[in-house]
Coordinates of C-alpha atoms in Angstrom, one line a residue:
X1 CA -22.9 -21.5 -29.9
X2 CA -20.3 -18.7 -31.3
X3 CA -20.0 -17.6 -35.0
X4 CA -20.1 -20.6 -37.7
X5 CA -16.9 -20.8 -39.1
X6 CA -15.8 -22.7 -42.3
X7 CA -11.7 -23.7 -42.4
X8 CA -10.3 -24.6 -45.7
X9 CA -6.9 -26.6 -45.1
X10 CA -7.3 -27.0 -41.6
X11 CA -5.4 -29.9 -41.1
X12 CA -2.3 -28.5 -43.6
X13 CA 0.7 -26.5 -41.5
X14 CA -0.7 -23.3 -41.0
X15 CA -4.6 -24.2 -40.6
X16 CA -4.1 -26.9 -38.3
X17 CA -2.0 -23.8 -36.0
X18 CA -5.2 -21.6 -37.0
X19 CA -7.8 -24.5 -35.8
X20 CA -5.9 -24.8 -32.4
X21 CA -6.3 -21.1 -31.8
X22 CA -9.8 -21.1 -32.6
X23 CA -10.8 -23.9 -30.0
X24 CA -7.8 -23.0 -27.2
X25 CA -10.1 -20.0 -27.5
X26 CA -13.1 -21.5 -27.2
X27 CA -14.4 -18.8 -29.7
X28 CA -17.2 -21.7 -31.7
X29 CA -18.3 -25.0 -31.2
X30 CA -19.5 -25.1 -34.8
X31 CA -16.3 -25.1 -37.0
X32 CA -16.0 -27.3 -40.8
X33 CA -12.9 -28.2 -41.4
X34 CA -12.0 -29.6 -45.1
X35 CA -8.6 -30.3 -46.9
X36 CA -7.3 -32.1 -49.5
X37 CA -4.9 -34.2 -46.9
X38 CA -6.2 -37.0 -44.4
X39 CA -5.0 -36.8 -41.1
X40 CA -3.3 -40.0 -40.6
X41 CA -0.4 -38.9 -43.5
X42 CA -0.2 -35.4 -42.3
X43 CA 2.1 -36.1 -39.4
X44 CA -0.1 -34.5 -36.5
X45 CA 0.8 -33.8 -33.4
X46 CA -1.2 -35.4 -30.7
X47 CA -2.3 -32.2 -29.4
X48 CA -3.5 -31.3 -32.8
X49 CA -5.1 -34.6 -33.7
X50 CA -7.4 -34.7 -30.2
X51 CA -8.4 -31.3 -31.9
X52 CA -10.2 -33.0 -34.9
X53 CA -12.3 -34.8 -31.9
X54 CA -14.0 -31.5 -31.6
X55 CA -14.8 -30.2 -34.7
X56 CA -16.1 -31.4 -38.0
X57 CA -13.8 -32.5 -40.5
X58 CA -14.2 -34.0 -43.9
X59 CA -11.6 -34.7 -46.3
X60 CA -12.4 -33.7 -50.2
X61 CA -10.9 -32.2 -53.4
X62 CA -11.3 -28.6 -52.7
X63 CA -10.5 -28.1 -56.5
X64 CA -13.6 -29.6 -57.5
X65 CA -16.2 -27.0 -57.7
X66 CA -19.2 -29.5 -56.9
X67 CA -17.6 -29.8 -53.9
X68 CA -16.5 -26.7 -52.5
X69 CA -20.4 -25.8 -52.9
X70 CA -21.8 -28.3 -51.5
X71 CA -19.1 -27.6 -48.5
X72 CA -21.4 -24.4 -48.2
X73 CA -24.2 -26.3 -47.6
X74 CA -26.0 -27.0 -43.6
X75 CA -28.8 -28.4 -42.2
X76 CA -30.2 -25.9 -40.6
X77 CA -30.3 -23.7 -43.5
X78 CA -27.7 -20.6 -42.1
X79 CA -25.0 -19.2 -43.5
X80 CA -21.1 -18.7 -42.7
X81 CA -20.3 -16.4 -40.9
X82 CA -16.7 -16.1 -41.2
X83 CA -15.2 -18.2 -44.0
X84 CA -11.0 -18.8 -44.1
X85 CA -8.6 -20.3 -46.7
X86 CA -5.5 -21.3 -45.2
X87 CA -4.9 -23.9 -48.0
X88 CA -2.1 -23.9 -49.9
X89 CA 1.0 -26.4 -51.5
X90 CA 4.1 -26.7 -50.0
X91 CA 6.1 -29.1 -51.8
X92 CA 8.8 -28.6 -54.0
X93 CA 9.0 -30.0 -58.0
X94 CA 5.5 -30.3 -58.6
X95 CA 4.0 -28.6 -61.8
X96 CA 2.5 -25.5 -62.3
X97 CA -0.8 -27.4 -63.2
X98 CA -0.6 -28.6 -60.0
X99 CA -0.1 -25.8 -57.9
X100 CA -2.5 -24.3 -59.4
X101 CA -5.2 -26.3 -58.7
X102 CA -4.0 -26.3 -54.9
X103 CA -3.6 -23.0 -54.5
X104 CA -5.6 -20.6 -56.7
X105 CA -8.0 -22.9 -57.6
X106 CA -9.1 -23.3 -54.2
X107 CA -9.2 -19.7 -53.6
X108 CA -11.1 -18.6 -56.8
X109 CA -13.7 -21.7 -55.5
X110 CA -13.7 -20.8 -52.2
X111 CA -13.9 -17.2 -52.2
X112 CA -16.6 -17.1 -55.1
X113 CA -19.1 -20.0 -52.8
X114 CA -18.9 -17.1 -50.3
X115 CA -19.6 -14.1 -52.0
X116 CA -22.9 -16.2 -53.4
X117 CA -23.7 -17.4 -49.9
X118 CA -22.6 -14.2 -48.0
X119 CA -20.5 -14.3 -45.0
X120 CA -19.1 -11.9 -42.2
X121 CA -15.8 -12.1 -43.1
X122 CA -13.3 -13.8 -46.1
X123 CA -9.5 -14.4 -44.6
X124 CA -7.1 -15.7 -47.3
X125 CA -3.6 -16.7 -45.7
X126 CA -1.1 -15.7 -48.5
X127 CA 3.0 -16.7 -48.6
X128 CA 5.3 -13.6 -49.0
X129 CA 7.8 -16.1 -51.0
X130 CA 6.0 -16.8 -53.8
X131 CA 6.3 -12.8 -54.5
X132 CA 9.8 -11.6 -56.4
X133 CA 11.5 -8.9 -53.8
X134 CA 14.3 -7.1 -54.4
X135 CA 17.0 -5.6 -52.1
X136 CA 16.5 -2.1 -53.2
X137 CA 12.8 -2.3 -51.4
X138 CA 14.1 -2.6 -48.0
X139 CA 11.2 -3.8 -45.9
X140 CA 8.6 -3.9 -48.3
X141 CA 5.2 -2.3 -47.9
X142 CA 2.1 -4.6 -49.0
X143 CA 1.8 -2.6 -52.4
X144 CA 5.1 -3.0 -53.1
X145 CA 4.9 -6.9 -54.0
X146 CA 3.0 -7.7 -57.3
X147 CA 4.7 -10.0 -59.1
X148 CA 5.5 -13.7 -59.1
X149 CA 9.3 -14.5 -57.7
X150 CA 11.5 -15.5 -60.9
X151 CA 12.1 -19.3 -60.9
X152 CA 9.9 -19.9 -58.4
X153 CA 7.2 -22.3 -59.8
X154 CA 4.6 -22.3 -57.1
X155 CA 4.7 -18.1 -57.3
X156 CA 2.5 -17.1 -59.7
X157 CA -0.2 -19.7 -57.8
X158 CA 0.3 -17.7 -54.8
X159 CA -0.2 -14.0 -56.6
X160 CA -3.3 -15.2 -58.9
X161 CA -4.5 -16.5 -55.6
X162 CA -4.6 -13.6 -54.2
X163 CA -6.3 -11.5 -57.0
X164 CA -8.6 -14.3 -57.6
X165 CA -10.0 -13.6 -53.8
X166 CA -10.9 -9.8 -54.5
X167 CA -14.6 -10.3 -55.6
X168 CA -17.0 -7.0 -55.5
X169 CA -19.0 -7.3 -52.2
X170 CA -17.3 -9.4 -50.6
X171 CA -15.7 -8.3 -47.4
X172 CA -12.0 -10.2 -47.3
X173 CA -9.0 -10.1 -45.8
X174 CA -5.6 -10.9 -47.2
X175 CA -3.1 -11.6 -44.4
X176 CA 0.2 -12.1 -46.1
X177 CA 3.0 -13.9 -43.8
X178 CA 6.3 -13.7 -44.2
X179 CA 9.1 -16.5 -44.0
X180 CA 7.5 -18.6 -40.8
X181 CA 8.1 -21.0 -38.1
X182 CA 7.2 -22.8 -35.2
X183 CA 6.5 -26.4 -33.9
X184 CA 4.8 -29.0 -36.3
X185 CA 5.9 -26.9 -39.2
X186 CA 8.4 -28.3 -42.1
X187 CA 8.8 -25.7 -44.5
X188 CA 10.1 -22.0 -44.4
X189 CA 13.2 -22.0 -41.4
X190 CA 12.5 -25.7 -41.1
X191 CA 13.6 -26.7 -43.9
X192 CA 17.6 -25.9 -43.4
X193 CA 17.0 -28.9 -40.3
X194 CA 17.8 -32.0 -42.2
X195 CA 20.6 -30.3 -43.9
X196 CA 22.5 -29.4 -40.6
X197 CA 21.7 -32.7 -39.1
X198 CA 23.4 -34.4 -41.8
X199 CA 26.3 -31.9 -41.4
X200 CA 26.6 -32.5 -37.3
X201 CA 26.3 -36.0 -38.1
X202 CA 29.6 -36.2 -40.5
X203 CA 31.2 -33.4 -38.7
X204 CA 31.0 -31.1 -42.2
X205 CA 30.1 -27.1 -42.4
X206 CA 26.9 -26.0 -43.8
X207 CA 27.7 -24.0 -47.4
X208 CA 25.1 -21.9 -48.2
X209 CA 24.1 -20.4 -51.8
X210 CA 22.9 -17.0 -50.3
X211 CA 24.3 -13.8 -48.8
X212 CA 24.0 -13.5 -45.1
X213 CA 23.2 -10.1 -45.1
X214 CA 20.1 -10.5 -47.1
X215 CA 17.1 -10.1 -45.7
X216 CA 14.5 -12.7 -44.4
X217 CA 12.3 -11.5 -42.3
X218 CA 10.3 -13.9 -39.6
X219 CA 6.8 -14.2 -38.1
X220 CA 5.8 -17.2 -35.8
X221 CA 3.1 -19.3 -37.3
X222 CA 1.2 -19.0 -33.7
X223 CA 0.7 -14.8 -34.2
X224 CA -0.5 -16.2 -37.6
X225 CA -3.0 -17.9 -36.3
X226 CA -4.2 -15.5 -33.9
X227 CA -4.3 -12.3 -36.5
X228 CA -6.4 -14.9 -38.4
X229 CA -9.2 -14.9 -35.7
X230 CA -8.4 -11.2 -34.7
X231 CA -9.0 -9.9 -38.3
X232 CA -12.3 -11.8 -37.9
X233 CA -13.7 -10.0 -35.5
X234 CA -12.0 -7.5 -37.1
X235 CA -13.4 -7.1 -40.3
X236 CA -17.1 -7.8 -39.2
X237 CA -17.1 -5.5 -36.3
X238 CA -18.1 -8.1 -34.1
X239 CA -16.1 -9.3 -30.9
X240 CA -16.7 -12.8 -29.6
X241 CA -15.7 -14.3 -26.8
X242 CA -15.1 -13.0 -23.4
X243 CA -11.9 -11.1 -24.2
X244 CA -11.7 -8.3 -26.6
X245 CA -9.4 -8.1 -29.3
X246 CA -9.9 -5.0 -31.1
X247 CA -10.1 -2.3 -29.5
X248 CA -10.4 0.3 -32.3
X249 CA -13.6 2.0 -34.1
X250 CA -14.1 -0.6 -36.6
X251 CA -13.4 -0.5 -40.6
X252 CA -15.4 0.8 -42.6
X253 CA -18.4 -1.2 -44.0
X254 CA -19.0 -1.3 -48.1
X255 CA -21.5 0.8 -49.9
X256 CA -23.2 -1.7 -52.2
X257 CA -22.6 -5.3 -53.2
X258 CA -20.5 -4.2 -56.6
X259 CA -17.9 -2.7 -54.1
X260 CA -14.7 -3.8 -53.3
X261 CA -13.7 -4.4 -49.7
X262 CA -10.1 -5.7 -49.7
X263 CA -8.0 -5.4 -47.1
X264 CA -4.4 -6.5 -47.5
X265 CA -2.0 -7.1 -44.5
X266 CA 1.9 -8.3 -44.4
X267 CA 2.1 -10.5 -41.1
X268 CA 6.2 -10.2 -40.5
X269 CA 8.0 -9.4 -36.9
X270 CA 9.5 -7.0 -35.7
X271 CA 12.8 -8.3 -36.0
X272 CA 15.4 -7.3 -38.8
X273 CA 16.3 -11.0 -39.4
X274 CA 19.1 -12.0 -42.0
X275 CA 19.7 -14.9 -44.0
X276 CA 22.7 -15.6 -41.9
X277 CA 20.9 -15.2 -38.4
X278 CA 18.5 -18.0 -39.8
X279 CA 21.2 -20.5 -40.6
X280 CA 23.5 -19.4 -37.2
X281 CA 20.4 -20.0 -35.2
X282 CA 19.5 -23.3 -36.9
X283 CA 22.9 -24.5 -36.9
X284 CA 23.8 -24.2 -32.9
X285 CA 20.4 -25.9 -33.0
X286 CA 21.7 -28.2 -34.9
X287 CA 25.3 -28.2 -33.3
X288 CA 26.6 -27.7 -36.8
X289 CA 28.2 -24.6 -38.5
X290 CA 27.1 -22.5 -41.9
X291 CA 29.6 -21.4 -43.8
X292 CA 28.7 -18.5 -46.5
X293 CA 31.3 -18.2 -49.7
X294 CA 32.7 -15.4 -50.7
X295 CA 30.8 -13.2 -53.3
X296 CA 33.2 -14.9 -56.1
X297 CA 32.6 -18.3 -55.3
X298 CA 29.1 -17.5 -54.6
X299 CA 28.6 -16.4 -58.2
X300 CA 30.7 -19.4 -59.3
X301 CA 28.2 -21.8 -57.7
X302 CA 25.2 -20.4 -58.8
X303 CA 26.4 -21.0 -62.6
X304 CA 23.9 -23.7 -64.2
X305 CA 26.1 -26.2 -64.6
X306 CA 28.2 -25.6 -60.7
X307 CA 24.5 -25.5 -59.7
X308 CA 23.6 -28.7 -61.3
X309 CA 26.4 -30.9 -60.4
X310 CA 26.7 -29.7 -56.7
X311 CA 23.0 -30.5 -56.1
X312 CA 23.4 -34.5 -57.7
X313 CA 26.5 -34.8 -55.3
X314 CA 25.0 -33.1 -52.5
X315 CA 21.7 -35.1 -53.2
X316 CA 23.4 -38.5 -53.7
X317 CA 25.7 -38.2 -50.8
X318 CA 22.7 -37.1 -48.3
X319 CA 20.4 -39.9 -49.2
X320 CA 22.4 -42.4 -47.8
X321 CA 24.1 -40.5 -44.8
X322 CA 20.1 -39.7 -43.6
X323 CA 18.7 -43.0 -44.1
X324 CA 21.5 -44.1 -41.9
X325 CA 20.9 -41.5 -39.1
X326 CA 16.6 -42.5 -39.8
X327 CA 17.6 -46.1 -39.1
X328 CA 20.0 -45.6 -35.8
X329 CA 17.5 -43.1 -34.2
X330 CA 14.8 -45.8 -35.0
X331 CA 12.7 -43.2 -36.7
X332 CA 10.2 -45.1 -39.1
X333 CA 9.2 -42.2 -41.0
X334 CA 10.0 -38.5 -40.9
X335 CA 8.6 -35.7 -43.0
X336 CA 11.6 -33.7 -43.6
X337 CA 14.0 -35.0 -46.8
X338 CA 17.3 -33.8 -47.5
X339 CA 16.8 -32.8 -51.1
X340 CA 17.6 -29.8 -52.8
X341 CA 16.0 -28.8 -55.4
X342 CA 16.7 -26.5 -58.3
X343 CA 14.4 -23.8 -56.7
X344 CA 15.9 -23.9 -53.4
X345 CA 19.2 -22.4 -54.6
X346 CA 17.8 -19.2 -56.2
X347 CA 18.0 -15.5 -54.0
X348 CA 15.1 -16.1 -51.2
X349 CA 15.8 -12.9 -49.8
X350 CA 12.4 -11.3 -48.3
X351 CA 12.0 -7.7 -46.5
X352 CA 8.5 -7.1 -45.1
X353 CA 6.9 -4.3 -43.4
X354 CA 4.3 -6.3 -40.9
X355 CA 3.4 -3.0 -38.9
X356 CA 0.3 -2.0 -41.0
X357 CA -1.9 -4.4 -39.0
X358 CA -0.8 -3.2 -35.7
X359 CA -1.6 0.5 -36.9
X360 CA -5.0 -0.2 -38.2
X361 CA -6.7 -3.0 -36.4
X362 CA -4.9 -3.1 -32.9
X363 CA -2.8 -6.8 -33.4
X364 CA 0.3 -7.2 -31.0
X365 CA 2.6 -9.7 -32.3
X366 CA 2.9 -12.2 -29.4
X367 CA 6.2 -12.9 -30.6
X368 CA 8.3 -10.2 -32.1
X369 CA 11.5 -11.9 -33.0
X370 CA 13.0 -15.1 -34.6
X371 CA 14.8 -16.2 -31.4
X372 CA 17.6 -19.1 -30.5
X373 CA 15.1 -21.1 -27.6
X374 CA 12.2 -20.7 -30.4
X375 CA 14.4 -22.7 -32.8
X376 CA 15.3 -25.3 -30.1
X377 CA 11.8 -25.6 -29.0
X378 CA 11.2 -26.8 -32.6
X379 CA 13.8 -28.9 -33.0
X380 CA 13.5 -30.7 -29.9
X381 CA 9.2 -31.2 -31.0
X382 CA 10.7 -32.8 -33.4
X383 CA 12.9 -35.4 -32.0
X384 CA 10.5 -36.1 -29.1
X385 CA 8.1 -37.0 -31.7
X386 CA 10.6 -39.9 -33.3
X387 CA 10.3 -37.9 -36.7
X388 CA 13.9 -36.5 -36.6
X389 CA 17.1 -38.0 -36.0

């Protein structure tokens, strides 16, 4: 039977990665999934779709408070046992209402149904992005991001998220990733695609906005998944499954049911990656070139006004170059759009320490760098799919 496990945003770009671990591993044959997206507009791989054969899904408002509660509810009268919220918002120019209600919302809801129900464990998947990170922190330590990122709408969802989570007796995890990637994902690395497709397609250089030598560090959304179901067994004390995962003494259980029992881990590679080994590696993906400005012209760009009118040329150019490329690669429909938006031009630099979790619960990061064949792997997913030109 295996350990009952509840999956908020399982169908969304990281949960569906997270579901696909848990039944490759065979770990439960009694998984929930719920998410505000229905699978026929969330552009699912095949592999991932034959998943939802095998599990229980329902699609709902997971803002509603009704019916996050009565998402708690079985049958057969048991709990949980492990309860994870990989649900979160993604798209760019929505409000802060909005993002709120996807993001925080669903983890005060969520995280409050369990503490009243009780469960094994709590993991909340957290984006490093939506936290402001400065250069002078190097690769920053998990108490040394607090705040919201400036300009950055959908940031102080993601922090608030995260203190909304830490509720007194219940035992949760906070597994914090950095920028990500891997196949079936559009956002994070993914997002520069469309942009150097356009520029391989008119023969034009990539210009960038940001520094190359800032940092940006990686982790593959699959080691995601997994330190989701490791910190699991983790956190409980508990292994399932015929392999064992941790191999350590176990954390320490709480004293009482008014105690807190937060952990709080930064999920980020090995890898020193730099904003300018993102956009090489994309780019000979791509078989188009970035090219990063000088520091003047840099800081001439990134004036309101330069910043305003190069995005309505860029913008209006783009549209109609990619809906040509859609229509001769006969792709119907793709879920990347060449758009940028006002937020995508501010510093997205991000240093992350991600060796904490390795130290104290015994995760090895399947992949420990952002490599050239990862990023052709992707693209190629892509294209095979007829959802990229």
């Amino acid at each position: 039977m295996g350990p009952r496990i509840l999956l908020f945003g399982g169908i969304q770009e990281v949960g569906r990665h997270v579901l696909a671990h848990l039944v490759d591993q065979g770990v439960s044959n009694d998984i929930l999934v719920l998410d505000f997206k229905h699978p026929e507009t969330a552009h699912l791989s095949s592999r991932h779709r034959k998943l939802l054969d095998l599990v229980r899904f329902e699609q709902m408002d997971l803002g509603d408070e009704g019916k996050v509660r009565r998402a708690f509810d079985r049958t057969d009268g048991q709990g949980w046992d492990f309860v994870i919220n990989a649900c979160t918002e993604m798209e760019y120019a929505l409000t802060d209402g909005q993002y709120r209600r996807r993001i925080t919302r669903v983890a005060e809801l969520t995280a409050r149904e369990a503490r009243a129900r009780g469960c094994r464990a709590f993991i909340h998947l957290s984006y490093g992005m939506g936290f402001r990170y400065d250069a002078s922190m190097g690769l920053s330590k998990e108490e040394d991001l607090r705040e919201p990122r400036p300009s950055f709408i959908r940031g102080p969802s993601v922090v608030d998220a995260e203190k909304a989570v830490r509720i007194p007796g219940l035992p949760v995890v906070i597994l914090r990733y950095a920028e990500l990637y891997g196949t079936d994902i559009t956002f994070g690395i993914a997002c520069n695609i469309p942009f150097f497709r356009i520029c391989s397609y008119l023969g034009d250089p990539l210009n960038t906005f940001s520094h190359p030598l800032s940092k940006m560090n990686t982790v593959q959304v699959h080691d995601i998944a997994r330190a989701t179901w490791h910190v699991c067994q983790w956190k409980s004390r508990c292994v399932f499954g015929e392999g064992k995962v941790y191999t350590g003494g176990g954390r320490q259980a709480i004293t009482g049911p008014d105690e807190m029992d937060v952990d709080l881990f930064h999920l980020a590679d090995e890898s020193d990656t730099r904003l300018g080994d993102t956009f090489i590696t994309c780019g000979n993906a791509c078989h188009a070139t970035p090219n990063h400005p000088t520091k003047w012209v840099r800081a001439c760009m990134l004036s309101a006004l330069r910043i305003k009118s190069i995005r309505e040329a860029v913008n209006t150019r783009y549209h109609g170059v990619w809906t040509q490329m859609l229509r001769e690669a006969g792709v119907d429909h793709s879920p990347f759009i060449p758009y940028i938006y006002s937020e995508q031009v501010i510093r997205f630099a991000l240093g992350m320490d991600g060796t904490r979790i390795t130290r104290e619960t015994g995760f090895v990061y399947e992949y420990p760098r952002f490599t050239q064949m990862a990023m052709n792997d992707i693209l190629k997913d892509w294209i095979d799919r007829r959802l990229l030109p």
